[in-house]
PDB file of C-alpha atoms in Angstrom:
ATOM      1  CA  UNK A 262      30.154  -1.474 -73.306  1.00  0.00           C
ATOM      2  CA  UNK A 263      29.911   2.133 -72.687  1.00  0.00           C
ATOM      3  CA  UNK A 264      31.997   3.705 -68.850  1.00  0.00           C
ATOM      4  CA  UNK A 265      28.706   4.444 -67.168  1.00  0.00           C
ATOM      5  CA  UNK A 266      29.589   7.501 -64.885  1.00  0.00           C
ATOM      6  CA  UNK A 267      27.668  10.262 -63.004  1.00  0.00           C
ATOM      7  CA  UNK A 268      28.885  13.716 -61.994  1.00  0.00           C
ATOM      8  CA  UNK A 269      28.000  14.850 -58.675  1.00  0.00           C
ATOM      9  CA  UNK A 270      28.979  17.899 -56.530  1.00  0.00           C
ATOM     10  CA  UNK A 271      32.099  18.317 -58.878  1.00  0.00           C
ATOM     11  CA  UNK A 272      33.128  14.173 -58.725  1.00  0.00           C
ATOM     12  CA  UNK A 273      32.996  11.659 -61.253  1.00  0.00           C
ATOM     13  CA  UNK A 274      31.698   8.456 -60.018  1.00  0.00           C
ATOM     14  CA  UNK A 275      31.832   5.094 -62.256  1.00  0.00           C
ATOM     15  CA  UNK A 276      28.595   3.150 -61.690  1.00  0.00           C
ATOM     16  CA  UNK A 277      31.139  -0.178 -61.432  1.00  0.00           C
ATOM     17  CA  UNK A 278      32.883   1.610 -58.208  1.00  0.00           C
ATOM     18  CA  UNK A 279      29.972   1.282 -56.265  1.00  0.00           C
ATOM     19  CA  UNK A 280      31.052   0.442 -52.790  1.00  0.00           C
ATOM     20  CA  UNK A 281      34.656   1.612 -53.946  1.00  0.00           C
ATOM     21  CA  UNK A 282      34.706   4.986 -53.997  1.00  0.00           C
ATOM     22  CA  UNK A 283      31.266   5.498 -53.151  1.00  0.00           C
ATOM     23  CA  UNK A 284      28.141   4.479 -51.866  1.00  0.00           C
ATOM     24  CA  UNK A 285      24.876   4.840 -54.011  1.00  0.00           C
ATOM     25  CA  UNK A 286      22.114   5.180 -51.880  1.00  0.00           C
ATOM     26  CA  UNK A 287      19.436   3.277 -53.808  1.00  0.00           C
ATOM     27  CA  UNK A 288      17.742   0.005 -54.019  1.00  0.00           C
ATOM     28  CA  UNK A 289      19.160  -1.034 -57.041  1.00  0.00           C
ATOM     29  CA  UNK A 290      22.634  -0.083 -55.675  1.00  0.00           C
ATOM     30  CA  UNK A 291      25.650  -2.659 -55.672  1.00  0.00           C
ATOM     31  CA  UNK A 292      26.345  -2.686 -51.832  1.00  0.00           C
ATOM     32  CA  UNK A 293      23.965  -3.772 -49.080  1.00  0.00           C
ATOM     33  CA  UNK A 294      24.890  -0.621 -46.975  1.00  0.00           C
ATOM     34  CA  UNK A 295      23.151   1.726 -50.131  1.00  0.00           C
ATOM     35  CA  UNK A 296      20.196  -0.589 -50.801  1.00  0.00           C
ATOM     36  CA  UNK A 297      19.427  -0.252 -46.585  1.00  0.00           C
ATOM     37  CA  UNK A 298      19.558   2.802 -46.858  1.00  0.00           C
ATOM     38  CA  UNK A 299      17.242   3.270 -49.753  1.00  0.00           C
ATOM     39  CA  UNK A 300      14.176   5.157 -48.955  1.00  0.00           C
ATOM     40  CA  UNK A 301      12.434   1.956 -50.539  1.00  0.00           C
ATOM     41  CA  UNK A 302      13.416  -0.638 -47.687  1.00  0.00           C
ATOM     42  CA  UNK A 303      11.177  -2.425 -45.789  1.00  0.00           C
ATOM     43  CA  UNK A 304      11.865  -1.252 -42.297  1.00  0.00           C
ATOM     44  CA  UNK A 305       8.809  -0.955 -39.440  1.00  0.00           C
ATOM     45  CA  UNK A 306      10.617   2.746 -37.793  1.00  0.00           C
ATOM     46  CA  UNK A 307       9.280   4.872 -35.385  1.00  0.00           C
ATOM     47  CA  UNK A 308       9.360   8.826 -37.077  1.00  0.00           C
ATOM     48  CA  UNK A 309       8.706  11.792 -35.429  1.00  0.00           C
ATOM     49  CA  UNK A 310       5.068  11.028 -36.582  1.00  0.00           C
ATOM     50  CA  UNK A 311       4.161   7.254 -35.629  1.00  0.00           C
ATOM     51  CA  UNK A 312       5.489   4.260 -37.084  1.00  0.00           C
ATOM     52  CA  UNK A 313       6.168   3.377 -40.390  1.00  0.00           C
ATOM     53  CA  UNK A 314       7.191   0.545 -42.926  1.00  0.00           C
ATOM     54  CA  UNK A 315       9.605   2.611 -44.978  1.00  0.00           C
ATOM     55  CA  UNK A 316      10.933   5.888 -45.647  1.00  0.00           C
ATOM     56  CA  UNK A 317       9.334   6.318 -48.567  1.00  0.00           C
ATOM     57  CA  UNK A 318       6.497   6.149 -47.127  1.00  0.00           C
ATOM     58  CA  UNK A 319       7.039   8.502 -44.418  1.00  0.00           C
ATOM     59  CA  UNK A 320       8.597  10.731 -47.089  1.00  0.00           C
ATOM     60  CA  UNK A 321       5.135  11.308 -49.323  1.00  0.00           C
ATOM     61  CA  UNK A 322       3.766  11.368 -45.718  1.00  0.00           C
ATOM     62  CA  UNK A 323       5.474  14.511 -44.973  1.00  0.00           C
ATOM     63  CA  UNK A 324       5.225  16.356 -47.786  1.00  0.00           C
ATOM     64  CA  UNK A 325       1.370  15.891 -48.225  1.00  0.00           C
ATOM     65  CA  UNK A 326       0.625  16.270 -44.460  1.00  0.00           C
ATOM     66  CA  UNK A 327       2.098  19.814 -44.673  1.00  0.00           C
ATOM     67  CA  UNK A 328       0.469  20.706 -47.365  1.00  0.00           C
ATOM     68  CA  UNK A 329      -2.693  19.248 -46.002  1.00  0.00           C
ATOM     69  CA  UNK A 330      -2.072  21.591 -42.680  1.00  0.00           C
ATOM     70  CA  UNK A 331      -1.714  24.642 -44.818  1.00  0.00           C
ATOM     71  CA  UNK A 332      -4.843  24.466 -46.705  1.00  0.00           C
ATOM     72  CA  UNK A 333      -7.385  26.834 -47.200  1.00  0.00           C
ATOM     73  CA  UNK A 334     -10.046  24.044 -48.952  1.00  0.00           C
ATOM     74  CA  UNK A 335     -12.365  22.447 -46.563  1.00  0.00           C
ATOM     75  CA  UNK A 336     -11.949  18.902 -44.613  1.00  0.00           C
ATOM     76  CA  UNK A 337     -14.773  17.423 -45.794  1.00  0.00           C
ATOM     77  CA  UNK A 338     -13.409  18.210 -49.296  1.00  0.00           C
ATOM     78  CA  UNK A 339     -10.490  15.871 -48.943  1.00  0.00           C
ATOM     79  CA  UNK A 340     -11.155  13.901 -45.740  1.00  0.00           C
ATOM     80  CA  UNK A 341     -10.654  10.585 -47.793  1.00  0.00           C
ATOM     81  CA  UNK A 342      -7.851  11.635 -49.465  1.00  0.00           C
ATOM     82  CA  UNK A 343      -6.579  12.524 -45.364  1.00  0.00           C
ATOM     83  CA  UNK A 344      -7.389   8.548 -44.424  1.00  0.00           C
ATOM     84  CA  UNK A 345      -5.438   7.076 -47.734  1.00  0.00           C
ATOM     85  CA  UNK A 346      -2.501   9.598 -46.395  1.00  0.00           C
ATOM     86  CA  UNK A 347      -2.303   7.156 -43.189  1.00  0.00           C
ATOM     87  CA  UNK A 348      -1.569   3.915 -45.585  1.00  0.00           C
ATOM     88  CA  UNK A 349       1.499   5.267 -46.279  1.00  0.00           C
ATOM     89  CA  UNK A 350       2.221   4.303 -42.785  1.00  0.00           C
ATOM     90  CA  UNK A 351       2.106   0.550 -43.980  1.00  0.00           C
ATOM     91  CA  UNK A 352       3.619   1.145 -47.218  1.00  0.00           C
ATOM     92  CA  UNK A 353       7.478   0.326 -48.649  1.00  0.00           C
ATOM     93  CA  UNK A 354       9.384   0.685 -52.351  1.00  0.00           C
ATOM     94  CA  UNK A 355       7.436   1.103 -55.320  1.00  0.00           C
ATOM     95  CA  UNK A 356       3.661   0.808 -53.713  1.00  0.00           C
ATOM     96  CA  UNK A 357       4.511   3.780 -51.329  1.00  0.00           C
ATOM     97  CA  UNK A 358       6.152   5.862 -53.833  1.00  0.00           C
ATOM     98  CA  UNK A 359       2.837   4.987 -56.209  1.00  0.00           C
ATOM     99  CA  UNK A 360       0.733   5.656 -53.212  1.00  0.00           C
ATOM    100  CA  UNK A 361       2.388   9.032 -52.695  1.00  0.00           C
ATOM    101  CA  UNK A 362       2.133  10.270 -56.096  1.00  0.00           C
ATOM    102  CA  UNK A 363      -1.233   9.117 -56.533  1.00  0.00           C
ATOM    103  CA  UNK A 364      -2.210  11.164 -53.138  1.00  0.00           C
ATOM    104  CA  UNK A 365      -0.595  14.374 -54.546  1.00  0.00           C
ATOM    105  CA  UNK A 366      -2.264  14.646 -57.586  1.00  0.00           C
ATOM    106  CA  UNK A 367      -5.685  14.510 -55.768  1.00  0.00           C
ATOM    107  CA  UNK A 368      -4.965  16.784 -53.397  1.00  0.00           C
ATOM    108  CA  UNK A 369      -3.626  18.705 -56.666  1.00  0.00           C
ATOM    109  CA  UNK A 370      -7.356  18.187 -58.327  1.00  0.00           C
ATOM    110  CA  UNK A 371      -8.868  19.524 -55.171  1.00  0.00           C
ATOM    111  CA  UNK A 372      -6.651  22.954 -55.028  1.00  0.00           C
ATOM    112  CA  UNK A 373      -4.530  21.849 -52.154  1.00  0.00           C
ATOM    113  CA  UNK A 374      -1.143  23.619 -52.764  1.00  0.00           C
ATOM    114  CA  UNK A 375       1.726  20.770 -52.819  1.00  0.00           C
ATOM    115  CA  UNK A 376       5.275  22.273 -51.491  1.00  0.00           C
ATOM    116  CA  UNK A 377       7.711  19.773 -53.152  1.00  0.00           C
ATOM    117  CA  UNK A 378      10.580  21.324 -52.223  1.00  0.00           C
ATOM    118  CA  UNK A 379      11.696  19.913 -48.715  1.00  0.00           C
ATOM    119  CA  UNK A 380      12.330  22.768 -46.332  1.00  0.00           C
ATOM    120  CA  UNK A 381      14.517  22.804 -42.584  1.00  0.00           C
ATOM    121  CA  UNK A 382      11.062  21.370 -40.588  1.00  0.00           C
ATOM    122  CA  UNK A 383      10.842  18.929 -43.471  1.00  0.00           C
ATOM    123  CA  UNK A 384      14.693  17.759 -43.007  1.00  0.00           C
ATOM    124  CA  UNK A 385      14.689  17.928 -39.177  1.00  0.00           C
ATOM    125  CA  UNK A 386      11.955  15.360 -39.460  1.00  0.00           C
ATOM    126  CA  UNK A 387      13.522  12.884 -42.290  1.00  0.00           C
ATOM    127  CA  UNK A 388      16.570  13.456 -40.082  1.00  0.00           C
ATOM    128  CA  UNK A 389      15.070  12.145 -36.931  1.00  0.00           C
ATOM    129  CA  UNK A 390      13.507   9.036 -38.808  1.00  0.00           C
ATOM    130  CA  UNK A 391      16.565   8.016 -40.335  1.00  0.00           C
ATOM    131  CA  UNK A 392      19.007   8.209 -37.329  1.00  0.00           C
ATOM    132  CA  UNK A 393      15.802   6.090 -35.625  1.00  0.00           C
ATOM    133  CA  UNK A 394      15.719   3.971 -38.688  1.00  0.00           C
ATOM    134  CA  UNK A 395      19.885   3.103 -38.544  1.00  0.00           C
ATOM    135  CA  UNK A 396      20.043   3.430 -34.745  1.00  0.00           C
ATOM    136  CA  UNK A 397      17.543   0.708 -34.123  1.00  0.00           C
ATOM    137  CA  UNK A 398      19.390  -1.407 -36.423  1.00  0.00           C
ATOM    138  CA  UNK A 399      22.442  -2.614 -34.823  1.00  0.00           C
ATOM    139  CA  UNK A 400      23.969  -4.132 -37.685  1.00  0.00           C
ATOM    140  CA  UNK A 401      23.434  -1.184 -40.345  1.00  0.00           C
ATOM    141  CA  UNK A 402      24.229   0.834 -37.370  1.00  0.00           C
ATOM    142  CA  UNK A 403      27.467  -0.735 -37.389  1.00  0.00           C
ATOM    143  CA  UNK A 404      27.883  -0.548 -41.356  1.00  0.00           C
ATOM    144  CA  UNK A 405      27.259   3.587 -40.856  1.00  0.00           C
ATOM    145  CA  UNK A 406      29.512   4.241 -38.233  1.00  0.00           C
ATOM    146  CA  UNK A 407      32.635   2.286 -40.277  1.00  0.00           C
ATOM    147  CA  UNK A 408      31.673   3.615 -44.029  1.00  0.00           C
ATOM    148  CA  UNK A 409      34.316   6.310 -44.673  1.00  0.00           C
ATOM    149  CA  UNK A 410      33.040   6.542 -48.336  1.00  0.00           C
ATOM    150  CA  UNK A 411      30.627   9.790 -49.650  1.00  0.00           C
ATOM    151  CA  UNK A 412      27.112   8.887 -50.057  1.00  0.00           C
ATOM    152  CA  UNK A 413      25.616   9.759 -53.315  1.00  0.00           C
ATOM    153  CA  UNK A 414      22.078   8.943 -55.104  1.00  0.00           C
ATOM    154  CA  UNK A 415      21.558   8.190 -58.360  1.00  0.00           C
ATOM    155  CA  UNK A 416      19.684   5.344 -60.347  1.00  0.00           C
ATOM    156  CA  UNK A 417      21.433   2.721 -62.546  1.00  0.00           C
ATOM    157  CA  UNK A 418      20.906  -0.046 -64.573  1.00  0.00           C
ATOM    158  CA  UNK A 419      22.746  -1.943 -67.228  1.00  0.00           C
ATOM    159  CA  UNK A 420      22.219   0.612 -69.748  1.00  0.00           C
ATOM    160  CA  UNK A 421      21.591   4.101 -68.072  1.00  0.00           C
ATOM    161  CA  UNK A 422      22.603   6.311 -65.375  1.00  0.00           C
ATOM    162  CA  UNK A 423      20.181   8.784 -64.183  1.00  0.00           C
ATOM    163  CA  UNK A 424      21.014  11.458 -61.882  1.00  0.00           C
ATOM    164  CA  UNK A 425      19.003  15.044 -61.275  1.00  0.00           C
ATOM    165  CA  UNK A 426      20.859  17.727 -58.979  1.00  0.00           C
ATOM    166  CA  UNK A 427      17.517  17.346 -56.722  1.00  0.00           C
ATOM    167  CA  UNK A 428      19.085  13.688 -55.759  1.00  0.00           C
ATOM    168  CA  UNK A 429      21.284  15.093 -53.764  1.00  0.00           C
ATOM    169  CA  UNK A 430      18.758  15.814 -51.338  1.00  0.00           C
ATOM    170  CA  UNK A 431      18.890  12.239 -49.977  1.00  0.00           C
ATOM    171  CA  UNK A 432      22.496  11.806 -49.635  1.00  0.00           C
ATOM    172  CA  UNK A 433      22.628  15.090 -48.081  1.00  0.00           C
ATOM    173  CA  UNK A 434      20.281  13.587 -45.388  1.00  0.00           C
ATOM    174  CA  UNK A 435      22.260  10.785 -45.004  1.00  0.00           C
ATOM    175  CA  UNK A 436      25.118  11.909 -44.900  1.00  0.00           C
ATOM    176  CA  UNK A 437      24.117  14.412 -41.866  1.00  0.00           C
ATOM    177  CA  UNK A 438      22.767  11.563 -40.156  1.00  0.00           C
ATOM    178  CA  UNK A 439      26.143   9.398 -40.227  1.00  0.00           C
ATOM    179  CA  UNK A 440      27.981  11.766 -39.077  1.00  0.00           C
ATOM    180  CA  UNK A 441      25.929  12.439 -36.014  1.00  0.00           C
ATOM    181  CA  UNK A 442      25.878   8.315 -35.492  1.00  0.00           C
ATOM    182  CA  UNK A 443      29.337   8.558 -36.029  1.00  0.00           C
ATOM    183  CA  UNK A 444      29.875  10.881 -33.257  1.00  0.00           C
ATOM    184  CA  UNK A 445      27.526   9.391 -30.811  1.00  0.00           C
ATOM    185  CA  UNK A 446      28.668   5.774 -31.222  1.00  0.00           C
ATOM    186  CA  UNK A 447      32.228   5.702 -32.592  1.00  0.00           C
ATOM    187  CA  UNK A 448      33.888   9.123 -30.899  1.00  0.00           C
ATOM    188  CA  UNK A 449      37.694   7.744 -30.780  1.00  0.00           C
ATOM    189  CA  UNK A 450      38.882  10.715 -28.319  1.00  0.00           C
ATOM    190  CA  UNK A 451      36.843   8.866 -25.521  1.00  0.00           C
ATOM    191  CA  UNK A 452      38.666   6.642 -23.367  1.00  0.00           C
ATOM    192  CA  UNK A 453      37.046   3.119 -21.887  1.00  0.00           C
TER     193      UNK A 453
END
């Protein structure tokens, strides 16, 4: 059988050192600490914006809501496509990420602009979901704060690897919030 490897930010990593020498941040992933932190777990959060079931829901959530509040076409011309947007709320894995998708390209039909690309507003949100998210979760809380391995995202199965520069994204996300866990809840030049 084929080495199954991804390059990322200048590193090799080997699918099989998963939890090794890195963690993948992904549902299919090989440790608990990635698949938890996969924008596909179930997880009720509060966000910035209300409560939701998953991160993957509140990530479609964010992206369409901005472009919603940026458009020129008329309410009443997507006001149902505004009420699905709010299911995402209850949405996790697959069904948000369907969801999501299926939102954007009507919004798409109806001439609402879509901004894929996530921008600092966009990432100070995400941000403040996920540190929510792993702060209200003592025990991947705990996982966080004593992971000294680089996050990464990429999918894998038994016979691909699939990784897109745009991945990094994600890890980038996570990786910001650890550290700032880190420092709030495991700062070793305090004293008890």
């Amino acid at each position: 059988m084929k080495e199954q490897s991804v390059r990322i930010g200048g590193n090799d990593y080997n699918v099989k050192d998963d939890g090794v020498t890195h963690v993948n941040i992904y549902s299919g992933g090989a440790t608990r600490l990635g698949r938890d932190l996969s924008n596909f777990t179930y997880f009720v959060n509060q966000t910035p914006h209300g409560e939701f079931s998953s991160m993957e829901g509140y990530y479609h959530y964010l992206k369409l809501l901005r472009s919603i509040e940026n458009t020129s076409v008329p309410e009443d011309d997507i006001k149902d496509i505004v009420v699905q947007l709010e299911t995402l709320r209850t949405k996790s894995g697959r069904p948000a990420q369907l969801l999501g998708r299926e939102l954007r390209k009507r919004l798409a039909a109806q001439r609402v602009w879509i901004k894929d690309e996530p921008d600092s507003e966009f990432n100070q949100f995400f941000e403040a979901a996920l540190l929510s998210r792993v702060i209200n979760d003592p025990a991947l809380r705990d996982r966080v704060v004593s992971n000294d391995l680089p996050y990464v995202h990429y999918y894998a199965s038994t016979h691909y690897v699939h990784y897109k520069p745009h991945f990094d994204w994600l890890a980038e996300r996570v990786t910001n919030a650890a550290e700032q866990i880190k420092e709030q809840y495991y700062d070793l030049s305090r004293t008890s």
